Amino acid sequence: MRPAFGKILGRADDPHVHCRLPACRAHLRPGPILTEMAAAVTLSRGTLPSPLPLRHNRIMTESPLSLPDFDWPALEPGWVWLCGAGPGDPGLLTLHALNGLRQADVVVYDALVGERILDWARPDADLVYAGKRGGKPSAKQADISLRLVELARAGKRVLRLKGGDPFVFGRGGEEAQTLIRNGVNLRIVPGISAGIGGLAYAGIPVTHRDINQAVTFVTGHDQTGGTPRNLDWQALARGAGVLVFYMGMKHAAKIRDGLIGAGRPADDPVAVVSQATTPGQRVLETTLAAMVEDIAAAGMEPPAIICVGRAVLMRQVLDWQGLMRGEPPRDPDPLGHDRPAPET
């Protein structure tokens, strides 16, 4: 690292330096050197590598949202709230999460937390980027957990903001264990998980009494980034009528092969929902056999949810965003219940 630039990064919370950082960033290009420089000031300064300008001195451009009358809990000094930010749409943030944003001295947030949500933090709050997106630079999980402990012991009011729900493939349980082992008080604030809310925005109900009595949520990769070794493909293929895979895009071929090899029908409907609940949301409808080729042909990118099962058919009638655009349902009876029996 160049010493002069290292000093600038190390003083990112200095208002005289902060105002100059955006101009510097305009001339930088992502790469190993920049990643290493950012990592060098990660935990020692309490600020992890960030794609967003630090906001210690940001100016609110709109009136803060007001909360309805309620006995709202206080985020006390030395406490950490582990909070879900929902799948992407800022309007899906819970009121408890918004209450926490209004009080926190420090917000430690993941890559999938949108900038608009961060705009609702206190104007003087420190925003700390933790990464946590597959294939992208991130702090180590153990370092993040210990940093939360350090901040709490320093008397900070800490909001740990995670995409979706912190306890649904969000490693919130690990962070909570570390906090409890170190005597830090905490509150868990659930969020809307992408496997439910994201599919709802695509017009796909994860449960429908004419289709399934169970739904299975599956992680598409393990701690090393590979396909989970202990997945029981036989149980998945023959179990719940609807399967929802998180973080499965990298291993879509293994998911396809594992399910079909265990007896799941090759023509089972599949939906891939990318950038769920955001303006950039895209939905691909395909089949289990064709999904890998169709994902590549459509240029679908993570973050994405993969839904397998006949619930995907309901999108033909429940695509409410299409209805808002004036598009009629493609099939008002996708399950065929009201169709006359074929003549014999």
XYZ file of C-alpha atoms in Angstrom:
344
model
C 0.000 0.000 0.000
C 1.248 3.460 -0.785
C 1.884 5.187 2.570
C 0.196 8.449 1.579
C -2.974 6.763 0.382
C -2.983 4.489 3.405
C -3.115 7.564 5.609
C -6.098 8.873 3.657
C -7.978 5.579 4.045
C -7.080 5.448 7.709
C -8.558 8.926 8.184
C -11.773 8.231 6.269
C -13.802 9.431 9.243
C -12.069 12.828 9.199
C -14.495 15.332 7.577
C -11.600 17.130 5.863
C -10.538 13.855 4.244
C -14.030 12.494 3.685
C -15.009 15.302 1.353
C -12.078 14.392 -0.905
C -12.601 10.628 -1.033
C -15.288 10.524 -3.771
C -12.943 12.315 -6.165
C -10.194 9.819 -5.374
C -12.516 6.849 -5.864
C -13.434 8.057 -9.331
C -9.894 7.238 -10.467
C -9.691 3.832 -8.783
C -10.472 0.522 -10.390
C -11.482 -2.637 -8.493
C -8.710 -5.156 -8.226
C -6.469 -7.089 -5.849
C -4.441 -4.023 -4.841
C -7.483 -1.937 -3.940
C -9.010 -4.898 -2.110
C -5.831 -5.403 -0.066
C -5.641 -1.709 0.761
C -9.217 -1.695 1.970
C -8.661 -4.867 3.990
C -5.649 -3.297 5.691
C -7.841 -0.714 7.404
C -10.786 -3.036 7.913
C -11.028 -4.023 11.553
C -8.332 -1.846 13.062
C -10.333 1.257 12.133
C -13.796 -0.237 12.561
C -14.666 0.463 8.939
C -14.801 -2.430 6.498
C -14.284 -1.937 2.737
C -17.294 0.003 1.492
C -18.852 0.647 -1.919
C -20.660 3.623 -0.404
C -19.242 6.931 0.819
C -18.944 7.059 4.586
C -21.783 9.128 5.948
C -20.561 10.626 9.190
C -21.408 14.114 7.917
C -24.106 13.370 5.391
C -27.032 15.764 5.111
C -30.592 14.464 5.227
C -32.389 15.593 2.077
C -35.841 14.633 3.274
C -37.758 14.545 6.515
C -37.091 11.381 8.523
C -39.883 8.847 8.574
C -42.038 9.088 11.669
C -43.010 5.989 13.599
C -46.588 5.397 14.770
C -47.415 5.685 18.446
C -46.168 2.534 20.171
C -44.044 1.493 23.128
C -40.887 1.215 21.015
C -37.903 -0.518 22.626
C -34.774 1.539 23.197
C -31.474 0.481 21.661
C -29.315 0.960 24.739
C -25.563 1.678 24.817
C -23.633 -1.588 24.789
C -26.436 -3.480 23.057
C -26.462 -5.085 19.612
C -29.604 -5.592 17.574
C -29.330 -8.344 14.952
C -31.795 -7.104 12.411
C -33.169 -8.278 9.063
C -33.420 -5.684 6.300
C -35.755 -7.715 4.096
C -35.182 -8.832 0.508
C -34.492 -5.442 -1.074
C -37.539 -3.184 -1.310
C -37.061 -0.550 1.433
C -40.814 -0.615 2.059
C -40.490 -4.169 3.366
C -38.282 -3.059 6.252
C -39.973 -3.740 9.581
C -40.867 -0.934 11.952
C -38.576 -2.401 14.616
C -35.719 -2.242 12.119
C -36.528 1.373 11.304
C -36.655 2.135 15.014
C -33.189 0.633 15.379
C -31.835 2.689 12.480
C -33.141 5.828 14.158
C -31.151 5.073 17.342
C -27.942 3.279 16.351
C -24.528 4.895 16.753
C -23.050 2.285 14.394
C -24.755 0.321 11.603
C -22.809 -2.736 10.429
C -24.444 -3.739 7.161
C -24.139 -6.427 4.501
C -23.821 -6.012 0.739
C -27.474 -6.769 0.039
C -28.735 -3.913 2.219
C -29.832 -1.144 -0.124
C -28.513 2.407 0.049
C -32.041 3.786 0.456
C -32.426 1.813 3.690
C -29.120 3.185 4.961
C -30.404 6.691 4.242
C -32.812 6.202 7.145
C -30.013 5.825 9.675
C -29.167 8.650 12.036
C -27.314 11.405 10.139
C -24.308 11.067 12.462
C -24.245 7.258 12.559
C -21.160 5.373 11.425
C -21.981 3.021 8.537
C -19.685 -0.003 8.435
C -19.693 -2.281 5.389
C -19.173 -5.995 6.065
C -19.568 -7.461 2.573
C -21.100 -10.964 2.860
C -22.017 -11.548 -0.741
C -20.968 -14.684 -2.576
C -17.850 -14.249 -4.687
C -17.255 -10.683 -3.479
C -14.690 -9.290 -0.997
C -15.941 -9.642 2.557
C -14.619 -9.558 6.058
C -14.274 -12.943 7.741
C -17.322 -13.958 9.726
C -15.328 -14.382 12.931
C -13.886 -10.876 12.537
C -17.339 -9.381 12.031
C -18.679 -11.108 15.139
C -15.745 -9.965 17.269
C -16.041 -6.430 15.923
C -19.650 -6.346 17.134
C -18.381 -7.343 20.582
C -15.749 -4.576 20.513
C -18.272 -1.934 19.509
C -20.699 -2.999 22.227
C -17.967 -2.990 24.876
C -17.079 0.525 23.763
C -20.601 1.570 24.739
C -21.912 1.935 21.217
C -25.513 1.288 20.245
C -25.010 -1.187 17.421
C -27.391 -2.249 14.672
C -26.221 -5.300 12.728
C -28.243 -5.078 9.515
C -28.431 -8.198 7.351
C -30.285 -8.843 4.105
C -33.474 -10.875 4.378
C -33.854 -12.515 7.786
C -30.753 -12.898 9.965
C -31.743 -16.426 11.005
C -32.480 -17.763 7.496
C -29.105 -18.607 5.931
C -27.852 -15.282 7.256
C -25.368 -16.570 9.860
C -27.183 -14.504 12.441
C -27.137 -17.460 14.809
C -23.338 -17.516 14.771
C -23.112 -13.812 15.505
C -25.676 -14.126 18.292
C -23.687 -16.967 19.884
C -20.517 -14.877 19.869
C -22.313 -11.956 21.473
C -23.841 -14.107 24.198
C -20.532 -15.878 24.910
C -18.968 -12.465 25.426
C -21.728 -11.153 27.661
C -23.205 -8.697 25.167
C -26.921 -7.968 25.363
C -28.801 -8.405 22.121
C -32.202 -8.299 20.476
C -33.210 -10.313 17.405
C -35.320 -8.425 14.854
C -36.625 -10.775 12.130
C -36.936 -9.652 8.533
C -38.804 -10.829 5.451
C -36.767 -13.571 3.834
C -36.166 -13.492 0.080
C -37.423 -17.053 -0.226
C -40.878 -15.839 0.767
C -41.028 -12.124 -0.031
C -38.987 -12.359 -3.210
C -41.198 -15.079 -4.620
C -44.316 -13.142 -3.607
C -43.080 -10.203 -5.689
C -42.809 -12.631 -8.593
C -46.397 -13.814 -8.069
C -45.348 -17.216 -6.707
C -46.870 -18.417 -3.417
C -44.531 -20.765 -1.566
C -47.588 -22.600 -0.248
C -50.901 -23.251 -1.964
C -53.286 -25.821 -0.580
C -53.941 -27.266 -4.036
C -50.211 -27.807 -4.555
C -48.219 -28.443 -1.392
C -48.508 -28.969 2.326
C -44.811 -28.329 2.932
C -41.997 -26.176 1.621
C -38.271 -26.781 2.035
C -35.683 -24.011 2.162
C -32.211 -25.105 1.066
C -28.859 -23.345 0.955
C -27.102 -23.671 -2.375
C -23.586 -23.621 -0.937
C -21.725 -24.510 2.230
C -19.191 -22.549 4.291
C -16.467 -23.180 1.704
C -18.614 -22.054 -1.238
C -19.178 -25.581 -2.525
C -22.394 -27.559 -2.783
C -23.413 -28.737 0.709
C -22.044 -32.263 1.095
C -24.743 -33.467 3.455
C -27.755 -32.670 1.264
C -30.073 -35.667 1.049
C -31.136 -35.435 -2.593
C -33.513 -38.375 -2.215
C -35.356 -36.637 0.607
C -35.438 -33.333 -1.273
C -36.637 -34.883 -4.525
C -39.419 -36.901 -2.914
C -40.296 -34.628 -0.016
C -41.859 -31.171 -0.117
C -43.705 -30.185 -3.253
C -41.906 -26.843 -3.322
C -38.160 -26.349 -2.884
C -36.574 -22.922 -2.475
C -32.816 -22.656 -2.986
C -30.866 -19.701 -1.643
C -27.459 -18.814 -3.114
C -27.706 -21.644 -5.621
C -26.812 -19.995 -8.924
C -23.172 -21.103 -8.885
C -24.209 -24.716 -8.378
C -27.385 -24.797 -10.473
C -26.094 -27.756 -12.496
C -25.450 -29.799 -9.347
C -28.899 -28.915 -8.030
C -30.479 -30.039 -11.305
C -28.485 -33.265 -11.465
C -29.008 -34.079 -7.803
C -32.787 -33.667 -7.961
C -33.336 -35.413 -11.301
C -30.966 -38.205 -10.308
C -33.015 -38.734 -7.150
C -36.300 -38.953 -9.049
C -37.601 -35.402 -9.291
C -39.424 -34.961 -12.640
C -37.250 -33.313 -15.272
C -40.209 -31.179 -16.384
C -40.874 -29.839 -12.884
C -41.498 -26.065 -13.158
C -38.674 -23.797 -12.005
C -38.532 -20.053 -11.433
C -35.352 -18.055 -10.950
C -35.921 -14.655 -9.346
C -32.961 -12.278 -9.502
C -32.681 -8.974 -7.610
C -35.985 -9.807 -5.948
C -38.283 -6.948 -4.850
C -36.013 -4.292 -6.381
C -36.566 -2.240 -9.559
C -34.080 -4.584 -11.251
C -36.067 -7.739 -10.463
C -36.026 -10.357 -13.226
C -37.948 -13.628 -13.343
C -37.074 -16.632 -15.478
C -39.594 -19.456 -15.861
C -38.150 -22.755 -17.027
C -37.993 -26.437 -16.095
C -35.632 -28.421 -13.934
C -34.008 -30.055 -16.960
C -33.540 -26.799 -18.877
C -32.762 -24.372 -16.080
C -28.967 -24.297 -16.391
C -28.997 -23.509 -20.110
C -31.865 -21.045 -19.717
C -30.126 -19.219 -16.859
C -27.057 -18.758 -19.037
C -29.077 -17.731 -22.103
C -31.053 -15.157 -20.117
C -27.950 -13.763 -18.416
C -29.440 -14.228 -14.964
C -27.078 -13.173 -12.191
C -27.038 -13.534 -8.407
C -28.375 -12.661 -5.956
C -31.206 -14.956 -6.938
C -33.711 -17.425 -5.541
C -34.426 -20.712 -7.323
C -37.900 -22.160 -6.759
C -38.690 -25.715 -7.866
C -42.250 -27.052 -7.927
C -45.754 -26.558 -9.279
C -46.220 -23.376 -7.246
C -44.267 -21.700 -10.054
C -47.293 -22.263 -12.322
C -49.309 -19.830 -10.214
C -47.246 -16.971 -11.611
C -49.297 -17.337 -14.803
C -52.271 -15.884 -12.943
C -50.705 -14.132 -9.926
C -48.078 -11.969 -11.636
C -49.470 -8.878 -9.953
C -46.737 -6.613 -11.252
C -47.683 -7.629 -14.784
C -51.317 -6.906 -13.964
C -50.301 -3.428 -12.793
C -48.743 -2.884 -16.212
C -52.032 -3.840 -17.853
C -50.979 -7.345 -18.861
C -53.792 -9.926 -18.583
C -53.164 -13.249 -16.836
C -51.524 -15.734 -19.178
C -53.653 -18.531 -17.732
C -56.401 -17.843 -15.174
C -56.457 -21.545 -14.235
C -52.834 -22.767 -14.377
C -53.586 -25.890 -12.340
C -56.387 -26.923 -14.711
C -59.013 -27.405 -12.005
C -61.813 -25.684 -13.911
C -61.063 -27.144 -17.307
C -63.433 -29.734 -18.730
C -62.151 -33.271 -18.804
C -60.846 -34.318 -22.219
C -63.300 -36.230 -24.365
C -62.716 -39.949 -24.713
